[in-house]
JSON list of C-alpha atoms in Angstrom, two decimals:
[
{"chain": "A", "resi": 1, "resn": "MET", "atom": "CA", "xyz": [111.15, 115.98, 96.12]},
{"chain": "A", "resi": 2, "resn": "LYS", "atom": "CA", "xyz": [108.02, 113.93, 95.55]},
{"chain": "A", "resi": 3, "resn": "SER", "atom": "CA", "xyz": [109.66, 112.22, 92.60]},
{"chain": "A", "resi": 4, "resn": "LEU", "atom": "CA", "xyz": [112.12, 110.49, 94.94]},
{"chain": "A", "resi": 5, "resn": "ILE", "atom": "CA", "xyz": [109.43, 108.26, 96.45]},
{"chain": "A", "resi": 6, "resn": "PRO", "atom": "CA", "xyz": [109.85, 105.44, 93.88]},
{"chain": "A", "resi": 7, "resn": "VAL", "atom": "CA", "xyz": [113.62, 105.46, 94.46]},
{"chain": "A", "resi": 8, "resn": "VAL", "atom": "CA", "xyz": [113.21, 105.17, 98.23]},
{"chain": "A", "resi": 9, "resn": "MET", "atom": "CA", "xyz": [110.59, 102.43, 97.89]},
{"chain": "A", "resi": 10, "resn": "SER", "atom": "CA", "xyz": [112.83, 100.39, 95.62]},
{"chain": "A", "resi": 11, "resn": "GLY", "atom": "CA", "xyz": [115.62, 100.70, 98.18]},
{"chain": "A", "resi": 12, "resn": "ILE", "atom": "CA", "xyz": [113.36, 99.17, 100.80]},
{"chain": "A", "resi": 13, "resn": "ILE", "atom": "CA", "xyz": [113.08, 96.05, 98.64]},
{"chain": "A", "resi": 14, "resn": "ALA", "atom": "CA", "xyz": [116.84, 95.56, 98.94]},
{"chain": "A", "resi": 15, "resn": "VAL", "atom": "CA", "xyz": [116.54, 95.64, 102.74]},
{"chain": "A", "resi": 16, "resn": "TYR", "atom": "CA", "xyz": [114.14, 92.67, 102.56]},
{"chain": "A", "resi": 17, "resn": "GLY", "atom": "CA", "xyz": [116.83, 90.58, 100.89]},
{"chain": "A", "resi": 18, "resn": "LEU", "atom": "CA", "xyz": [119.37, 91.72, 103.44]},
{"chain": "A", "resi": 19, "resn": "VAL", "atom": "CA", "xyz": [117.08, 90.64, 106.29]},
{"chain": "A", "resi": 20, "resn": "VAL", "atom": "CA", "xyz": [116.66, 87.17, 104.80]},
{"chain": "A", "resi": 21, "resn": "SER", "atom": "CA", "xyz": [120.39, 86.76, 104.24]},
{"chain": "A", "resi": 22, "resn": "VAL", "atom": "CA", "xyz": [121.16, 87.79, 107.82]},
{"chain": "A", "resi": 23, "resn": "LEU", "atom": "CA", "xyz": [118.57, 85.32, 109.12]},
{"chain": "A", "resi": 24, "resn": "ILE", "atom": "CA", "xyz": [120.00, 82.48, 107.08]},
{"chain": "A", "resi": 25, "resn": "THR", "atom": "CA", "xyz": [123.64, 83.17, 107.90]},
{"chain": "A", "resi": 26, "resn": "GLY", "atom": "CA", "xyz": [122.80, 83.70, 111.56]},
{"chain": "A", "resi": 27, "resn": "SER", "atom": "CA", "xyz": [121.35, 80.22, 111.78]},
{"chain": "A", "resi": 28, "resn": "LEU", "atom": "CA", "xyz": [124.46, 78.53, 110.38]},
{"chain": "A", "resi": 29, "resn": "ASP", "atom": "CA", "xyz": [126.83, 76.90, 112.84]},
{"chain": "A", "resi": 30, "resn": "PRO", "atom": "CA", "xyz": [130.09, 75.40, 111.56]},
{"chain": "A", "resi": 31, "resn": "ALA", "atom": "CA", "xyz": [130.16, 72.92, 114.44]},
{"chain": "A", "resi": 32, "resn": "GLN", "atom": "CA", "xyz": [126.76, 71.45, 113.52]},
{"chain": "A", "resi": 33, "resn": "PRO", "atom": "CA", "xyz": [125.96, 69.39, 110.41]},
{"chain": "A", "resi": 34, "resn": "TYR", "atom": "CA", "xyz": [124.07, 71.20, 107.66]},
{"chain": "A", "resi": 35, "resn": "PRO", "atom": "CA", "xyz": [121.29, 68.91, 106.41]},
{"chain": "A", "resi": 36, "resn": "LEU", "atom": "CA", "xyz": [120.40, 68.85, 102.73]},
{"chain": "A", "resi": 37, "resn": "PHE", "atom": "CA", "xyz": [116.78, 69.70, 103.55]},
{"chain": "A", "resi": 38, "resn": "THR", "atom": "CA", "xyz": [117.86, 72.84, 105.38]},
{"chain": "A", "resi": 39, "resn": "GLY", "atom": "CA", "xyz": [120.04, 73.86, 102.47]},
{"chain": "A", "resi": 40, "resn": "PHE", "atom": "CA", "xyz": [117.20, 73.53, 99.99]},
{"chain": "A", "resi": 41, "resn": "VAL", "atom": "CA", "xyz": [114.80, 75.40, 102.28]},
{"chain": "A", "resi": 42, "resn": "HIS", "atom": "CA", "xyz": [117.32, 78.21, 102.63]},
{"chain": "A", "resi": 43, "resn": "LEU", "atom": "CA", "xyz": [117.76, 78.26, 98.86]},
{"chain": "A", "resi": 44, "resn": "GLY", "atom": "CA", "xyz": [114.00, 78.42, 98.41]},
{"chain": "A", "resi": 45, "resn": "ALA", "atom": "CA", "xyz": [113.69, 81.21, 100.97]},
{"chain": "A", "resi": 46, "resn": "GLY", "atom": "CA", "xyz": [116.33, 83.23, 99.16]},
{"chain": "A", "resi": 47, "resn": "LEU", "atom": "CA", "xyz": [114.71, 82.62, 95.80]},
{"chain": "A", "resi": 48, "resn": "ALA", "atom": "CA", "xyz": [111.25, 83.52, 97.15]},
{"chain": "A", "resi": 49, "resn": "CYS", "atom": "CA", "xyz": [112.49, 86.80, 98.52]},
{"chain": "A", "resi": 50, "resn": "GLY", "atom": "CA", "xyz": [114.67, 87.50, 95.48]},
{"chain": "A", "resi": 51, "resn": "MET", "atom": "CA", "xyz": [112.07, 86.79, 92.82]},
{"chain": "A", "resi": 52, "resn": "THR", "atom": "CA", "xyz": [109.32, 88.75, 94.55]},
{"chain": "A", "resi": 53, "resn": "GLY", "atom": "CA", "xyz": [111.80, 91.57, 95.14]},
{"chain": "A", "resi": 54, "resn": "MET", "atom": "CA", "xyz": [112.65, 91.56, 91.46]},
{"chain": "A", "resi": 55, "resn": "ALA", "atom": "CA", "xyz": [108.96, 91.64, 90.50]},
{"chain": "A", "resi": 56, "resn": "ALA", "atom": "CA", "xyz": [108.27, 94.44, 92.98]},
{"chain": "A", "resi": 57, "resn": "GLY", "atom": "CA", "xyz": [111.26, 96.42, 91.73]},
{"chain": "A", "resi": 58, "resn": "TYR", "atom": "CA", "xyz": [110.11, 96.00, 88.14]},
{"chain": "A", "resi": 59, "resn": "ALA", "atom": "CA", "xyz": [106.61, 97.20, 89.04]},
{"chain": "A", "resi": 60, "resn": "ILE", "atom": "CA", "xyz": [107.92, 100.11, 91.08]},
{"chain": "A", "resi": 61, "resn": "GLY", "atom": "CA", "xyz": [110.21, 101.11, 88.22]},
{"chain": "A", "resi": 62, "resn": "HIS", "atom": "CA", "xyz": [107.45, 101.15, 85.62]},
{"chain": "A", "resi": 63, "resn": "VAL", "atom": "CA", "xyz": [104.87, 102.83, 87.83]},
{"chain": "A", "resi": 64, "resn": "GLY", "atom": "CA", "xyz": [107.37, 105.30, 89.21]},
{"chain": "A", "resi": 65, "resn": "ASP", "atom": "CA", "xyz": [108.57, 106.31, 85.77]},
{"chain": "A", "resi": 66, "resn": "ALA", "atom": "CA", "xyz": [105.07, 106.74, 84.36]},
{"chain": "A", "resi": 67, "resn": "CYS", "atom": "CA", "xyz": [103.68, 108.54, 87.38]},
{"chain": "A", "resi": 68, "resn": "VAL", "atom": "CA", "xyz": [106.61, 110.93, 87.82]},
{"chain": "A", "resi": 69, "resn": "ARG", "atom": "CA", "xyz": [106.24, 111.91, 84.17]},
{"chain": "A", "resi": 70, "resn": "ALA", "atom": "CA", "xyz": [102.49, 112.34, 84.61]},
{"chain": "A", "resi": 71, "resn": "TYR", "atom": "CA", "xyz": [103.00, 114.35, 87.81]},
{"chain": "A", "resi": 72, "resn": "LEU", "atom": "CA", "xyz": [104.70, 117.05, 85.77]},
{"chain": "A", "resi": 73, "resn": "HIS", "atom": "CA", "xyz": [101.44, 117.65, 83.91]},
{"chain": "A", "resi": 74, "resn": "GLU", "atom": "CA", "xyz": [98.87, 116.88, 86.61]},
{"chain": "A", "resi": 75, "resn": "SER", "atom": "CA", "xyz": [99.56, 117.08, 90.34]},
{"chain": "A", "resi": 76, "resn": "LYS", "atom": "CA", "xyz": [96.49, 115.00, 91.24]},
{"chain": "A", "resi": 77, "resn": "VAL", "atom": "CA", "xyz": [98.36, 111.90, 90.10]},
{"chain": "A", "resi": 78, "resn": "PHE", "atom": "CA", "xyz": [100.53, 111.89, 93.23]},
{"chain": "A", "resi": 79, "resn": "VAL", "atom": "CA", "xyz": [98.04, 110.11, 95.51]},
{"chain": "A", "resi": 80, "resn": "THR", "atom": "CA", "xyz": [97.36, 107.49, 92.85]},
{"chain": "A", "resi": 81, "resn": "MET", "atom": "CA", "xyz": [101.09, 107.01, 92.36]},
{"chain": "A", "resi": 82, "resn": "VAL", "atom": "CA", "xyz": [101.68, 106.41, 96.05]},
{"chain": "A", "resi": 83, "resn": "LEU", "atom": "CA", "xyz": [98.83, 103.90, 96.26]},
{"chain": "A", "resi": 84, "resn": "ILE", "atom": "CA", "xyz": [100.05, 101.91, 93.27]},
{"chain": "A", "resi": 85, "resn": "LEU", "atom": "CA", "xyz": [103.62, 101.99, 94.59]},
{"chain": "A", "resi": 86, "resn": "ILE", "atom": "CA", "xyz": [102.41, 100.64, 97.92]},
{"chain": "A", "resi": 87, "resn": "PHE", "atom": "CA", "xyz": [100.67, 97.76, 96.15]},
{"chain": "A", "resi": 88, "resn": "ALA", "atom": "CA", "xyz": [103.88, 97.03, 94.24]},
{"chain": "A", "resi": 89, "resn": "GLU", "atom": "CA", "xyz": [105.90, 97.18, 97.47]},
{"chain": "A", "resi": 90, "resn": "VAL", "atom": "CA", "xyz": [103.62, 94.61, 99.07]},
{"chain": "A", "resi": 91, "resn": "LEU", "atom": "CA", "xyz": [104.80, 92.04, 96.51]},
{"chain": "A", "resi": 92, "resn": "GLY", "atom": "CA", "xyz": [108.26, 92.18, 98.01]},
{"chain": "A", "resi": 93, "resn": "LEU", "atom": "CA", "xyz": [106.85, 92.11, 101.53]},
{"chain": "A", "resi": 94, "resn": "TYR", "atom": "CA", "xyz": [104.97, 88.91, 100.73]},
{"chain": "A", "resi": 95, "resn": "GLY", "atom": "CA", "xyz": [108.23, 87.33, 99.59]},
{"chain": "A", "resi": 96, "resn": "LEU", "atom": "CA", "xyz": [109.87, 88.38, 102.85]},
{"chain": "A", "resi": 97, "resn": "ILE", "atom": "CA", "xyz": [107.05, 86.81, 104.86]},
{"chain": "A", "resi": 98, "resn": "VAL", "atom": "CA", "xyz": [107.27, 83.56, 102.90]},
{"chain": "A", "resi": 99, "resn": "ALA", "atom": "CA", "xyz": [111.05, 83.48, 103.34]},
{"chain": "A", "resi": 100, "resn": "ILE", "atom": "CA", "xyz": [110.74, 83.99, 107.10]},
{"chain": "A", "resi": 101, "resn": "ILE", "atom": "CA", "xyz": [108.14, 81.22, 107.34]},
{"chain": "A", "resi": 102, "resn": "MET", "atom": "CA", "xyz": [110.36, 78.90, 105.33]},
{"chain": "A", "resi": 103, "resn": "HIS", "atom": "CA", "xyz": [113.39, 79.75, 107.45]},
{"chain": "A", "resi": 104, "resn": "SER", "atom": "CA", "xyz": [111.51, 79.15, 110.69]},
{"chain": "A", "resi": 105, "resn": "SER", "atom": "CA", "xyz": [110.54, 75.66, 109.50]},
{"chain": "A", "resi": 106, "resn": "THR", "atom": "CA", "xyz": [114.20, 74.59, 109.37]},
{"chain": "A", "resi": 107, "resn": "SER", "atom": "CA", "xyz": [114.80, 75.04, 113.09]},
{"chain": "A", "resi": 108, "resn": "THR", "atom": "CA", "xyz": [112.68, 71.99, 113.94]},
{"chain": "A", "resi": 109, "resn": "ILE", "atom": "CA", "xyz": [114.13, 69.69, 111.28]},
{"chain": "A", "resi": 110, "resn": "GLY", "atom": "CA", "xyz": [117.40, 67.92, 111.93]},
{"chain": "A", "resi": 111, "resn": "CYS", "atom": "CA", "xyz": [119.21, 64.69, 111.25]},
{"chain": "A", "resi": 112, "resn": "PRO", "atom": "CA", "xyz": [118.07, 61.70, 113.28]},
{"chain": "A", "resi": 113, "resn": "ALA", "atom": "CA", "xyz": [120.58, 60.50, 115.85]},
{"chain": "A", "resi": 114, "resn": "GLU", "atom": "CA", "xyz": [120.91, 57.13, 114.04]},
{"chain": "A", "resi": 115, "resn": "LEU", "atom": "CA", "xyz": [122.19, 58.83, 110.89]},
{"chain": "A", "resi": 116, "resn": "LEU", "atom": "CA", "xyz": [124.70, 60.95, 112.79]},
{"chain": "A", "resi": 117, "resn": "ALA", "atom": "CA", "xyz": [126.14, 57.93, 114.59]},
{"chain": "A", "resi": 118, "resn": "SER", "atom": "CA", "xyz": [126.90, 56.00, 111.38]}
]
């Protein structure tokens, strides 16, 4: 049962990407213009969350594999495994935080009224 911890922690990384995608799609309004700046910020937010999620998943995969194999021989490795997995999980959490900060910056930016009129 303890060997399922890396699998569960890697599943949490996927939820981070889902949160960012729901935030971005929730802010879209077909009746409003979609500025180029907002599009690039949303792209950057998705890439930030995606790349850090990929790095965190890679780290969790390697650490989880090595530590589950070591746990078969030595049960003291479990606490160390959980600590290292938490540090790997934080990589994905940092990407989520950056993506949320980037997404929140787009709500104040819009097209000037002069550009919309022409």
